[in-house]
Coordinates of C-alpha atoms and ligand atoms in Angstrom, one line a residue:
X3 CA 43.6 -121.8 -128.8
X4 CA 42.2 -123.6 -125.8
X5 CA 38.9 -122.1 -124.5
X6 CA 37.4 -123.7 -121.5
X7 CA 33.7 -124.4 -122.0
X8 CA 31.5 -122.2 -119.7
X9 CA 28.6 -124.2 -118.3
X10 CA 26.7 -121.0 -117.5
X11 CA 26.5 -120.3 -121.3
X12 CA 25.5 -123.8 -122.2
X13 CA 28.7 -124.4 -124.0
X14 CA 28.7 -128.0 -125.3
X15 CA 30.5 -127.8 -128.6
X16 CA 29.3 -130.1 -131.4
X17 CA 32.1 -132.1 -133.0
X18 CA 30.4 -134.6 -135.2
X19 CA 31.0 -133.5 -138.7
X20 CA 28.1 -135.7 -140.2
X21 CA 25.6 -134.1 -137.8
X22 CA 26.9 -130.6 -138.4
X23 CA 26.6 -131.1 -142.2
X24 CA 23.2 -132.6 -141.8
X25 CA 22.0 -129.6 -139.8
X26 CA 23.3 -127.1 -142.4
X27 CA 21.8 -129.2 -145.2
X28 CA 18.4 -129.1 -143.6
X29 CA 17.8 -125.5 -144.5
X30 CA 17.0 -124.9 -148.1
X31 CA 18.6 -121.5 -148.5
X32 CA 19.6 -119.7 -151.7
X33 CA 22.4 -117.1 -152.1
X34 CA 19.8 -114.4 -151.6
X35 CA 18.6 -115.6 -148.2
X36 CA 19.8 -114.6 -144.8
X37 CA 20.9 -117.1 -142.2
X38 CA 21.1 -116.0 -138.5
X39 CA 23.1 -118.3 -136.4
X40 CA 22.7 -117.9 -132.6
X41 CA 25.7 -119.0 -130.5
X42 CA 28.3 -120.0 -133.2
X43 CA 30.7 -121.0 -130.4
X44 CA 33.9 -122.1 -132.1
X45 CA 32.3 -122.0 -135.5
X46 CA 31.7 -125.7 -136.0
X47 CA 28.4 -125.2 -137.7
X48 CA 29.3 -121.7 -139.1
X49 CA 31.8 -123.4 -141.4
X50 CA 29.1 -125.4 -143.1
X51 CA 26.6 -122.5 -143.1
X52 CA 29.1 -120.3 -144.8
X53 CA 29.5 -122.8 -147.6
X54 CA 25.9 -122.2 -148.5
X55 CA 26.9 -118.7 -149.6
X56 CA 23.8 -117.0 -148.2
X57 CA 24.1 -113.8 -146.1
X58 CA 25.2 -114.9 -142.6
X59 CA 24.9 -113.1 -139.3
X60 CA 26.1 -114.7 -136.1
X61 CA 25.4 -113.6 -132.6
X62 CA 27.8 -114.8 -129.9
X63 CA 27.7 -113.7 -126.3
X64 CA 31.2 -114.9 -125.4
X65 CA 33.9 -112.5 -126.5
X66 CA 36.6 -115.0 -125.7
X67 CA 35.7 -116.5 -129.1
X68 CA 36.4 -113.4 -131.1
X69 CA 39.8 -114.5 -132.4
X70 CA 38.4 -117.9 -133.6
X71 CA 35.2 -116.4 -135.1
X72 CA 36.6 -113.4 -136.8
X73 CA 38.3 -115.8 -139.2
X74 CA 34.8 -116.3 -140.8
X75 CA 34.3 -112.6 -141.6
X76 CA 33.8 -111.8 -145.3
X77 CA 31.5 -109.8 -147.6
X78 CA 28.5 -111.8 -146.7
X79 CA 29.3 -112.8 -143.1
X80 CA 29.0 -110.6 -140.0
X81 CA 29.7 -111.6 -136.4
X82 CA 28.0 -109.7 -133.6
X83 CA 29.3 -110.2 -130.1
X84 CA 26.2 -109.6 -128.1
X85 CA 23.5 -111.4 -126.1
X86 CA 21.0 -112.3 -128.9
X87 CA 18.1 -111.6 -126.6
X88 CA 19.0 -107.9 -126.5
X89 CA 19.9 -107.6 -130.1
X90 CA 18.0 -105.1 -132.4
X91 CA 17.9 -107.6 -135.3
X92 CA 16.1 -105.3 -137.7
X93 CA 18.8 -102.7 -137.2
X94 CA 21.6 -105.2 -137.6
X95 CA 20.2 -106.5 -141.0
X96 CA 18.8 -103.3 -142.4
X97 CA 21.6 -103.0 -145.1
X98 CA 21.1 -106.5 -146.4
X99 CA 18.9 -107.2 -149.4
X100 CA 17.6 -110.7 -148.5
X101 CA 14.6 -112.8 -149.5
X102 CA 14.0 -115.0 -146.5
X103 CA 15.4 -115.4 -143.0
X104 CA 16.5 -118.8 -141.6
X105 CA 17.4 -119.0 -138.0
X106 CA 19.7 -121.7 -136.8
X107 CA 21.0 -122.4 -133.3
X108 CA 22.5 -124.9 -131.0
X109 CA 21.4 -123.3 -127.8
X110 CA 21.1 -123.8 -124.1
X111 CA 17.6 -124.9 -123.0
X112 CA 17.0 -121.9 -120.7
X113 CA 17.0 -119.4 -123.6
X114 CA 14.9 -121.4 -126.1
X115 CA 11.6 -119.8 -125.3
X116 CA 12.9 -116.3 -124.9
X117 CA 14.6 -116.7 -128.3
X118 CA 11.4 -117.8 -129.9
X119 CA 9.6 -114.8 -128.5
X120 CA 12.3 -112.5 -129.7
X121 CA 12.1 -113.7 -133.3
X122 CA 8.4 -114.6 -133.7
X123 CA 7.3 -111.5 -135.5
X124 CA 10.4 -111.0 -137.6
X125 CA 9.3 -110.1 -141.1
X126 CA 10.4 -112.6 -143.8
X127 CA 11.2 -115.3 -141.3
X128 CA 10.9 -118.6 -143.1
X129 CA 12.1 -121.1 -140.6
X130 CA 14.0 -121.8 -137.4
X131 CA 16.1 -124.9 -136.8
X132 CA 17.1 -125.6 -133.2
X133 CA 19.3 -128.2 -131.7
X134 CA 17.9 -128.7 -128.2
X135 CA 17.7 -131.3 -125.5
X136 CA 15.7 -134.3 -126.7
X137 CA 12.9 -133.8 -124.0
X138 CA 12.5 -130.1 -125.1
X139 CA 12.2 -131.1 -128.8
X140 CA 9.6 -133.7 -127.8
X141 CA 7.6 -131.0 -125.9
X142 CA 7.8 -128.6 -128.8
X143 CA 6.5 -131.2 -131.3
X144 CA 3.9 -132.9 -129.0
X145 CA 0.5 -133.7 -130.3
X146 CA -2.8 -133.3 -128.4
X147 CA -3.4 -135.9 -125.6
X148 CA 0.2 -136.6 -125.0
X149 CA 1.9 -135.7 -121.7
X150 CA 4.2 -133.1 -123.4
X151 CA 1.4 -131.1 -125.0
X152 CA 1.0 -127.7 -123.2
X153 CA 0.2 -124.1 -123.7
X154 CA 3.7 -123.6 -125.3
X155 CA 2.9 -126.3 -127.9
X156 CA -0.4 -124.6 -128.9
X157 CA 1.3 -121.2 -129.0
X158 CA 4.0 -122.6 -131.3
X159 CA 1.5 -124.5 -133.5
X160 CA -0.2 -121.2 -134.1
X161 CA 2.8 -119.7 -135.8
X162 CA 4.7 -122.7 -137.1
X163 CA 4.6 -126.2 -138.7
X164 CA 6.8 -128.1 -136.4
X165 CA 9.0 -131.0 -137.5
X166 CA 11.2 -133.2 -135.3
X167 CA 14.1 -133.9 -137.6
X168 CA 16.6 -136.3 -136.0
X169 CA 18.3 -137.2 -132.7
X170 CA 21.9 -136.3 -131.8
X171 CA 23.8 -138.5 -129.3
X172 CA 25.3 -136.8 -126.3
X173 CA 28.8 -138.2 -127.4
X174 CA 28.6 -135.8 -130.4
X175 CA 29.5 -132.9 -128.1
X176 CA 32.5 -131.7 -126.1
X177 CA 32.1 -131.6 -123.1
X178 CA 29.6 -134.5 -123.2
X179 CA 26.3 -133.3 -121.7
X180 CA 24.2 -135.6 -119.5
X181 CA 21.3 -135.9 -122.0
X182 CA 20.8 -136.6 -125.7
X183 CA 19.7 -133.8 -128.1
X184 CA 17.5 -133.5 -131.2
X185 CA 17.1 -131.2 -134.1
X186 CA 13.8 -129.6 -134.6
X187 CA 12.5 -127.3 -137.4
X188 CA 9.8 -124.7 -137.1
X189 CA 8.6 -123.4 -140.5
X190 CA 6.5 -120.2 -140.3
X191 CA 2.9 -120.7 -141.3
X192 CA 1.0 -118.2 -143.5
X193 CA -1.4 -117.2 -140.8
X194 CA -5.0 -117.1 -142.1
X195 CA -7.0 -118.4 -139.2
X196 CA -9.5 -115.5 -139.2
X197 CA -8.8 -115.0 -135.6
X198 CA -10.9 -112.1 -134.3
X199 CA -8.9 -111.3 -131.2
X200 CA -5.4 -112.6 -130.9
X201 CA -5.0 -111.3 -127.3
X202 CA -8.1 -113.1 -126.1
X203 CA -6.9 -116.3 -127.9
X204 CA -3.6 -116.3 -126.1
X205 CA -5.3 -115.5 -122.8
X206 CA -7.7 -118.4 -123.1
X207 CA -4.8 -120.8 -123.9
X208 CA -2.9 -119.6 -120.8
X209 CA -5.9 -120.0 -118.6
X210 CA -6.9 -123.3 -120.0
X211 CA -3.6 -124.9 -119.1
X212 CA -3.3 -123.1 -115.7
X213 CA -4.0 -126.1 -113.5
X214 CA -2.9 -129.1 -115.5
X215 CA -5.0 -131.7 -113.7
X216 CA -8.2 -129.7 -113.8
X217 CA -10.8 -129.8 -116.6
X218 CA -11.3 -127.0 -119.0
X219 CA -14.5 -126.2 -117.3
X220 CA -12.6 -125.5 -114.0
X221 CA -9.8 -123.6 -115.6
X222 CA -12.1 -121.5 -117.7
X223 CA -14.6 -120.6 -115.0
X224 CA -14.6 -117.0 -115.7
X225 CA -15.7 -117.4 -119.4
X226 CA -19.1 -118.2 -120.8
X227 CA -19.2 -122.0 -120.4
X228 CA -22.4 -122.6 -122.5
X229 CA -20.6 -121.2 -125.5
X230 CA -17.4 -123.2 -124.8
X231 CA -19.3 -126.5 -124.3
X232 CA -21.2 -126.1 -127.6
X233 CA -17.9 -125.7 -129.4
X234 CA -16.6 -128.9 -127.7
X235 CA -19.7 -130.7 -128.8
X236 CA -19.1 -129.6 -132.4
X237 CA -15.7 -131.3 -132.3
X238 CA -17.1 -134.4 -130.5
X239 CA -15.2 -133.5 -127.3
X240 CA -16.9 -134.3 -123.9
X241 CA -17.6 -131.4 -121.5
X242 CA -15.1 -133.0 -119.1
X243 CA -12.2 -132.4 -121.5
X244 CA -8.9 -131.1 -120.4
X245 CA -6.9 -128.5 -122.3
X246 CA -4.3 -131.0 -123.4
X247 CA -7.0 -132.8 -125.5
X248 CA -7.7 -129.8 -127.6
X249 CA -6.0 -129.1 -130.9
X250 CA -5.2 -125.6 -132.1
X251 CA -8.4 -125.1 -134.2
X252 CA -10.7 -125.8 -131.2
X253 CA -9.0 -123.0 -129.2
X254 CA -9.4 -120.7 -132.2
X255 CA -13.1 -121.5 -132.5
X256 CA -13.6 -120.9 -128.7
X257 CA -11.8 -117.6 -128.9
X258 CA -13.8 -116.4 -131.9
X259 CA -17.1 -117.4 -130.3
X260 CA -16.3 -115.8 -127.0
X261 CA -15.5 -112.6 -128.8
X262 CA -18.9 -112.0 -130.3
Ligands
SAM321 N1 27.2 -123.6 -132.3 C1 28.3 -124.1 -131.6 C2 28.4 -125.6 -131.7 O1 27.4 -126.2 -132.2 O2 29.4 -126.2 -131.4 C3 28.2 -123.8 -130.1 C4 27.0 -124.3 -129.4 S1 27.0 -124.0 -127.6 C5 25.8 -125.3 -127.2 C6 26.0 -122.6 -127.4 C7 26.7 -121.3 -127.8 O3 25.7 -120.2 -127.6 C8 27.9 -120.9 -127.0 O4 28.9 -120.5 -127.9 C9 27.4 -119.8 -126.1 O5 28.5 -118.9 -125.8 C10 26.4 -119.1 -127.0 N2 25.4 -118.4 -126.2 C11 24.8 -118.7 -125.0 N3 23.9 -117.8 -124.7 C12 23.8 -116.9 -125.7 C13 23.1 -115.7 -126.0 N4 22.2 -115.2 -125.1 N5 23.4 -115.0 -127.1 C14 24.3 -115.4 -128.0 N6 25.0 -116.5 -127.8 C15 24.8 -117.2 -126.7

């Protein structure tokens, strides 16, 4: 069946069997785990995921793919034709007795962040493996002081250990996209930061990165600067620091001290 790729849905189908196998092999699932695949497309990755014999739920928005994807249906595999972003995941998986959830997706860039927000508080989430544009993968795994480090990186580091796994050449896809891609893994952290006020913490991060060129002092004008500068000093950071120089633990320390 010939299905024309829809650009609006980010349809670049992966056709490199080695890469597909490598992606499936990168998640250490057991038969009692649940894999959620977002955007199975024509099932190129689904075929390898199914071989792992875990529970498998796939969300595909494009109903033209029904005939191809329904071939994968079995006792442990369910395909849901819906926009993943509007899915009630807990309702969809309530009858499955699983240990951990692994999310896996080759997805268009524009839904990466909304997807992360949609799954971040999912109970029993173990990890998320994404195939995204190389630049996006770099941004997600950026370290402090690099140009790609931003509020999103800090936010993600709060929840996950992030690992850039490997590159995927654009010629591994059909149609061939303009840019290369990369596979990145986010493994959920056991959160024990003793953060006093999560809301304040996220607000400080957002404000700290508001004007990228400005110093922390300028961006955090409305907060108690004396307290903030004493924290910076503790970490040997100058009072002229910018947000991109601060690792996660400094933001946590600032939030906890401003909350007293
Ligand atoms: N996994 C397949 C592969 O690797 O060949 C297809 C990848 S293709 C880049 C992205 C897939 O995500 C497409 O099948 C597209 O229809 C689907 N998709 C796009 N937006 C979606 C959404 N919001 N919810 C579910 N699926 C979506």
